[in-house]
mmCIF file of C-alpha atoms in Angstrom:
data_model
loop_
_atom_site.group_PDB
_atom_site.id
_atom_site.type_symbol
_atom_site.label_atom_id
_atom_site.label_comp_id
_atom_site.label_asym_id
_atom_site.label_seq_id
_atom_site.Cartn_x
_atom_site.Cartn_y
_atom_site.Cartn_z
ATOM 1 C CA UNK A 45 16.681 19.384 9.350
ATOM 2 C CA UNK A 46 13.570 20.481 7.485
ATOM 3 C CA UNK A 47 11.833 17.204 8.361
ATOM 4 C CA UNK A 48 9.020 16.279 5.987
ATOM 5 C CA UNK A 49 8.080 18.938 3.443
ATOM 6 C CA UNK A 50 5.102 18.968 1.105
ATOM 7 C CA UNK A 51 4.253 21.165 -1.850
ATOM 8 C CA UNK A 52 1.957 22.733 -2.769
ATOM 9 C CA UNK A 53 0.052 23.737 0.373
ATOM 10 C CA UNK A 54 -3.149 24.398 -1.553
ATOM 11 C CA UNK A 55 -4.328 23.405 -5.005
ATOM 12 C CA UNK A 56 -7.527 23.725 -6.981
ATOM 13 C CA UNK A 57 -8.016 21.413 -9.941
ATOM 14 C CA UNK A 58 -10.707 20.857 -12.502
ATOM 15 C CA UNK A 59 -12.080 17.366 -13.016
ATOM 16 C CA UNK A 60 -9.816 15.436 -15.361
ATOM 17 C CA UNK A 61 -6.685 17.475 -14.726
ATOM 18 C CA UNK A 62 -3.520 15.796 -13.539
ATOM 19 C CA UNK A 63 -1.053 16.926 -10.924
ATOM 20 C CA UNK A 64 1.722 15.724 -8.656
ATOM 21 C CA UNK A 65 1.885 16.322 -4.921
ATOM 22 C CA UNK A 66 5.477 16.525 -3.820
ATOM 23 C CA UNK A 67 6.879 15.072 -0.613
ATOM 24 C CA UNK A 68 10.472 15.151 0.557
ATOM 25 C CA UNK A 69 12.256 14.240 3.783
ATOM 26 C CA UNK A 70 15.839 14.856 4.863
ATOM 27 C CA UNK A 71 16.016 12.361 7.718
ATOM 28 C CA UNK A 72 17.170 9.424 5.578
ATOM 29 C CA UNK A 73 14.010 7.507 6.436
ATOM 30 C CA UNK A 74 13.408 4.386 4.402
ATOM 31 C CA UNK A 75 9.646 4.237 5.021
ATOM 32 C CA UNK A 76 7.394 6.893 3.481
ATOM 33 C CA UNK A 77 3.649 6.997 3.091
ATOM 34 C CA UNK A 78 0.758 9.058 1.797
ATOM 35 C CA UNK A 79 -2.534 9.519 3.633
ATOM 36 C CA UNK A 80 -5.720 11.357 2.870
ATOM 37 C CA UNK A 81 -7.795 12.870 5.634
ATOM 38 C CA UNK A 82 -11.521 13.322 5.192
ATOM 39 C CA UNK A 83 -14.109 14.512 7.725
ATOM 40 C CA UNK A 84 -15.448 11.675 9.854
ATOM 41 C CA UNK A 85 -13.087 9.108 8.320
ATOM 42 C CA UNK A 86 -9.731 9.763 9.895
ATOM 43 C CA UNK A 87 -6.484 9.239 8.057
ATOM 44 C CA UNK A 88 -6.471 6.565 5.353
ATOM 45 C CA UNK A 89 -3.373 5.089 3.784
ATOM 46 C CA UNK A 90 -3.097 5.589 0.008
ATOM 47 C CA UNK A 91 0.348 4.202 -0.877
ATOM 48 C CA UNK A 92 3.538 3.506 0.976
ATOM 49 C CA UNK A 93 7.157 2.711 0.276
ATOM 50 C CA UNK A 94 9.679 0.772 2.341
ATOM 51 C CA UNK A 95 12.637 2.044 0.360
ATOM 52 C CA UNK A 96 13.850 3.434 -2.945
ATOM 53 C CA UNK A 97 12.410 1.471 -5.851
ATOM 54 C CA UNK A 98 9.719 -0.219 -3.720
ATOM 55 C CA UNK A 99 6.103 0.921 -3.459
ATOM 56 C CA UNK A 100 2.898 -0.769 -2.377
ATOM 57 C CA UNK A 101 -0.790 -0.014 -2.140
ATOM 58 C CA UNK A 102 -2.568 1.021 1.007
ATOM 59 C CA UNK A 103 -6.246 1.116 1.875
ATOM 60 C CA UNK A 104 -7.410 3.573 -0.826
ATOM 61 C CA UNK A 105 -4.974 3.475 -3.786
ATOM 62 C CA UNK A 106 -7.388 3.890 -6.703
ATOM 63 C CA UNK A 107 -6.807 7.044 -8.727
ATOM 64 C CA UNK A 108 -3.299 7.591 -7.373
ATOM 65 C CA UNK A 109 0.172 6.572 -8.523
ATOM 66 C CA UNK A 110 3.462 6.811 -6.681
ATOM 67 C CA UNK A 111 7.127 6.253 -7.384
ATOM 68 C CA UNK A 112 10.221 6.206 -5.195
ATOM 69 C CA UNK A 113 13.328 6.848 -7.263
ATOM 70 C CA UNK A 114 15.272 8.275 -4.323
ATOM 71 C CA UNK A 115 15.170 7.835 -0.542
ATOM 72 C CA UNK A 116 14.285 11.512 -0.100
ATOM 73 C CA UNK A 117 11.330 11.940 -2.451
ATOM 74 C CA UNK A 118 7.947 10.245 -2.666
ATOM 75 C CA UNK A 119 5.627 12.059 -5.107
ATOM 76 C CA UNK A 120 1.918 11.269 -5.359
ATOM 77 C CA UNK A 121 0.334 11.580 -8.795
ATOM 78 C CA UNK A 122 -3.297 12.131 -9.664
ATOM 79 C CA UNK A 123 -3.619 11.201 -13.343
ATOM 80 C CA UNK A 124 -7.222 12.368 -13.812
ATOM 81 C CA UNK A 125 -8.573 14.246 -10.799
ATOM 82 C CA UNK A 126 -12.108 13.578 -9.596
ATOM 83 C CA UNK A 127 -14.221 15.535 -7.078
ATOM 84 C CA UNK A 128 -14.019 12.518 -4.757
ATOM 85 C CA UNK A 129 -10.307 13.255 -4.425
ATOM 86 C CA UNK A 130 -10.999 16.558 -2.711
ATOM 87 C CA UNK A 131 -9.216 16.047 0.591
ATOM 88 C CA UNK A 132 -6.231 16.941 2.705
ATOM 89 C CA UNK A 133 -3.186 14.871 1.866
ATOM 90 C CA UNK A 134 -0.434 14.093 4.342
ATOM 91 C CA UNK A 135 2.937 12.592 3.639
ATOM 92 C CA UNK A 136 4.796 10.862 6.468
ATOM 93 C CA UNK A 137 8.101 9.124 6.991
ATOM 94 C CA UNK A 138 9.773 6.974 9.615
ATOM 95 C CA UNK A 139 12.778 4.798 10.180
ATOM 96 C CA UNK A 140 12.075 1.234 9.127
ATOM 97 C CA UNK A 141 12.209 -0.388 12.568
ATOM 98 C CA UNK A 142 10.821 2.545 14.542
ATOM 99 C CA UNK A 143 7.156 3.262 15.132
ATOM 100 C CA UNK A 144 7.093 7.067 15.287
ATOM 101 C CA UNK A 145 5.982 8.693 12.065
ATOM 102 C CA UNK A 146 6.830 12.263 11.122
ATOM 103 C CA UNK A 147 4.126 14.086 9.196
ATOM 104 C CA UNK A 148 4.388 16.804 6.612
ATOM 105 C CA UNK A 149 2.227 19.940 6.878
ATOM 106 C CA UNK A 150 -0.360 18.648 4.434
ATOM 107 C CA UNK A 151 -1.689 19.643 1.021
ATOM 108 C CA UNK A 152 -5.290 20.812 0.717
ATOM 109 C CA UNK A 153 -6.723 19.773 -2.643
ATOM 110 C CA UNK A 154 -10.031 20.877 -4.094
ATOM 111 C CA UNK A 155 -11.265 19.226 -7.278
ATOM 112 C CA UNK A 156 -14.120 21.030 -9.004
ATOM 113 C CA UNK B 188 -15.951 -1.250 10.555
ATOM 114 C CA UNK B 189 -13.424 0.898 12.392
ATOM 115 C CA UNK B 190 -10.484 -0.850 13.942
ATOM 116 C CA UNK B 191 -9.955 2.166 16.196
ATOM 117 C CA UNK B 192 -12.740 4.005 17.979
ATOM 118 C CA UNK B 193 -12.303 7.261 19.849
ATOM 119 C CA UNK B 194 -14.570 9.032 22.277
ATOM 120 C CA UNK B 195 -15.808 11.613 22.605
ATOM 121 C CA UNK B 196 -15.864 12.993 19.062
ATOM 122 C CA UNK B 197 -16.107 16.552 20.347
ATOM 123 C CA UNK B 198 -15.208 17.976 23.720
ATOM 124 C CA UNK B 199 -15.484 21.477 25.136
ATOM 125 C CA UNK B 200 -13.838 22.260 28.454
ATOM 126 C CA UNK B 201 -13.203 25.251 30.657
ATOM 127 C CA UNK B 202 -9.616 26.292 31.154
ATOM 128 C CA UNK B 203 -8.109 24.367 34.051
ATOM 129 C CA UNK B 204 -10.302 21.281 33.701
ATOM 130 C CA UNK B 205 -8.923 17.739 33.649
ATOM 131 C CA UNK B 206 -9.611 16.138 30.268
ATOM 132 C CA UNK B 207 -9.749 12.503 29.223
ATOM 133 C CA UNK B 208 -9.928 11.193 25.670
ATOM 134 C CA UNK B 209 -10.481 7.480 25.134
ATOM 135 C CA UNK B 210 -9.328 5.104 22.412
ATOM 136 C CA UNK B 211 -10.373 1.477 21.915
ATOM 137 C CA UNK B 212 -8.960 -0.803 19.263
ATOM 138 C CA UNK B 213 -9.863 -4.224 17.936
ATOM 139 C CA UNK B 214 -6.631 -5.301 16.204
ATOM 140 C CA UNK B 215 -3.451 -6.768 17.575
ATOM 141 C CA UNK B 216 -0.915 -4.001 17.932
ATOM 142 C CA UNK B 217 2.753 -3.464 18.609
ATOM 143 C CA UNK B 218 2.295 0.169 19.649
ATOM 144 C CA UNK B 219 -0.237 2.952 19.919
ATOM 145 C CA UNK B 220 0.286 6.592 19.043
ATOM 146 C CA UNK B 221 -1.420 9.747 20.188
ATOM 147 C CA UNK B 222 -1.211 12.544 17.620
ATOM 148 C CA UNK B 223 -2.173 16.205 17.867
ATOM 149 C CA UNK B 224 -3.479 18.168 14.904
ATOM 150 C CA UNK B 225 -3.725 21.928 15.342
ATOM 151 C CA UNK B 226 -6.200 24.143 13.480
ATOM 152 C CA UNK B 227 -3.487 24.976 10.942
ATOM 153 C CA UNK B 228 -3.508 21.296 9.973
ATOM 154 C CA UNK B 229 -0.065 20.077 10.996
ATOM 155 C CA UNK B 230 0.157 16.726 12.771
ATOM 156 C CA UNK B 231 2.552 16.149 15.641
ATOM 157 C CA UNK B 232 3.289 12.882 17.393
ATOM 158 C CA UNK B 233 2.694 13.247 21.164
ATOM 159 C CA UNK B 234 3.275 9.743 22.482
ATOM 160 C CA UNK B 235 4.086 6.251 21.389
ATOM 161 C CA UNK B 236 3.057 3.552 23.878
ATOM 162 C CA UNK B 237 3.414 -0.187 23.964
ATOM 163 C CA UNK B 238 2.579 -0.642 27.660
ATOM 164 C CA UNK B 239 1.897 1.247 30.866
ATOM 165 C CA UNK B 240 1.971 4.996 31.066
ATOM 166 C CA UNK B 241 3.914 7.950 29.718
ATOM 167 C CA UNK B 242 3.928 11.566 30.882
ATOM 168 C CA UNK B 243 5.073 14.698 29.101
ATOM 169 C CA UNK B 244 4.336 17.946 30.852
ATOM 170 C CA UNK B 245 0.585 18.173 31.426
ATOM 171 C CA UNK B 246 -0.145 15.256 29.112
ATOM 172 C CA UNK B 247 -0.407 11.673 30.311
ATOM 173 C CA UNK B 248 -1.068 8.652 28.118
ATOM 174 C CA UNK B 249 -1.955 5.187 29.388
ATOM 175 C CA UNK B 250 -2.571 1.891 27.689
ATOM 176 C CA UNK B 251 -4.152 -1.372 28.851
ATOM 177 C CA UNK B 252 -3.126 -4.079 26.407
ATOM 178 C CA UNK B 253 -5.502 -6.705 27.847
ATOM 179 C CA UNK B 254 -8.506 -4.396 27.511
ATOM 180 C CA UNK B 255 -7.300 -2.932 24.172
ATOM 181 C CA UNK B 256 -7.832 0.567 25.476
ATOM 182 C CA UNK B 257 -5.791 3.726 25.779
ATOM 183 C CA UNK B 258 -6.492 7.107 27.314
ATOM 184 C CA UNK B 259 -4.978 10.537 26.864
ATOM 185 C CA UNK B 260 -5.292 12.862 29.846
ATOM 186 C CA UNK B 261 -4.643 16.581 29.931
ATOM 187 C CA UNK B 262 -4.244 18.149 33.346
ATOM 188 C CA UNK B 263 -4.923 21.865 33.936
ATOM 189 C CA UNK B 264 -6.151 22.326 30.365
ATOM 190 C CA UNK B 265 -5.317 25.540 28.524
ATOM 191 C CA UNK B 266 -6.781 27.169 25.378
ATOM 192 C CA UNK B 267 -3.582 26.303 23.511
ATOM 193 C CA UNK B 268 -4.494 22.629 24.014
ATOM 194 C CA UNK B 269 -7.394 23.176 21.596
ATOM 195 C CA UNK B 270 -6.752 20.764 18.749
ATOM 196 C CA UNK B 271 -7.843 17.458 17.286
ATOM 197 C CA UNK B 272 -6.328 14.472 19.076
ATOM 198 C CA UNK B 273 -5.937 11.313 17.008
ATOM 199 C CA UNK B 274 -5.287 7.805 18.243
ATOM 200 C CA UNK B 275 -3.366 5.489 15.885
ATOM 201 C CA UNK B 276 -2.877 1.773 16.497
ATOM 202 C CA UNK B 277 0.126 0.103 14.891
ATOM 203 C CA UNK B 278 -0.600 -3.427 13.742
ATOM 204 C CA UNK B 279 0.391 -4.647 10.294
ATOM 205 C CA UNK B 280 -0.378 -1.087 9.278
ATOM 206 C CA UNK B 281 -1.402 2.155 10.967
ATOM 207 C CA UNK B 282 -5.082 2.244 11.968
ATOM 208 C CA UNK B 283 -6.317 5.753 12.725
ATOM 209 C CA UNK B 284 -9.226 6.892 14.828
ATOM 210 C CA UNK B 285 -11.399 9.709 13.490
ATOM 211 C CA UNK B 286 -10.122 12.111 16.117
ATOM 212 C CA UNK B 287 -11.453 14.020 19.114
ATOM 213 C CA UNK B 288 -11.913 17.734 18.597
ATOM 214 C CA UNK B 289 -11.044 19.530 21.839
ATOM 215 C CA UNK B 290 -11.893 23.172 22.523
ATOM 216 C CA UNK B 291 -10.678 24.728 25.753
ATOM 217 C CA UNK B 292 -12.470 27.940 26.642
ATOM 218 C CA UNK B 293 -10.682 30.625 28.684
#
């Protein structure tokens, strides 16, 4: 199993550009989530999904959209990037009734 | 307001030292995780606790539900233990601490 994969690993954007961060898992996990990690603030939940077709907002959803058309994929979209979105983004997944989350390797995003 | 507080924020130790990292939380939880993040950035789950104590190799994690406190201990620390250790409390969502950056010097 590849586990949780994320692409790209690094990205530089200009303010106002759009992009999609990809996340995929091959463990048939129903629950998937996106976090951003910023210095001094720990991991913060952006959006999460409890299954295909179902998404919900986390702690810091503004500026981000998600969709969950399949169990495997959970892309995160930035429609109009802002410098405040410069961060490291982690995707994670877990089985619905289990507590252990499996994290992807992260995507480092710089918005100029 | 942070639901999860970790201490210390930074820790430097000599190889072989016994290390303790503390985590206090203010929310009701069903479980608590200890995560390890290496300099390359990847995050790995070390332990999940709901009570008592767990041991894996040189790592020991304890939790006191009444006191809302957990500790991660590393015995005979080694430079490869250098990483950021993150405490995460599982309530109605995951609440993450800001991490403890550990450096073990040879």
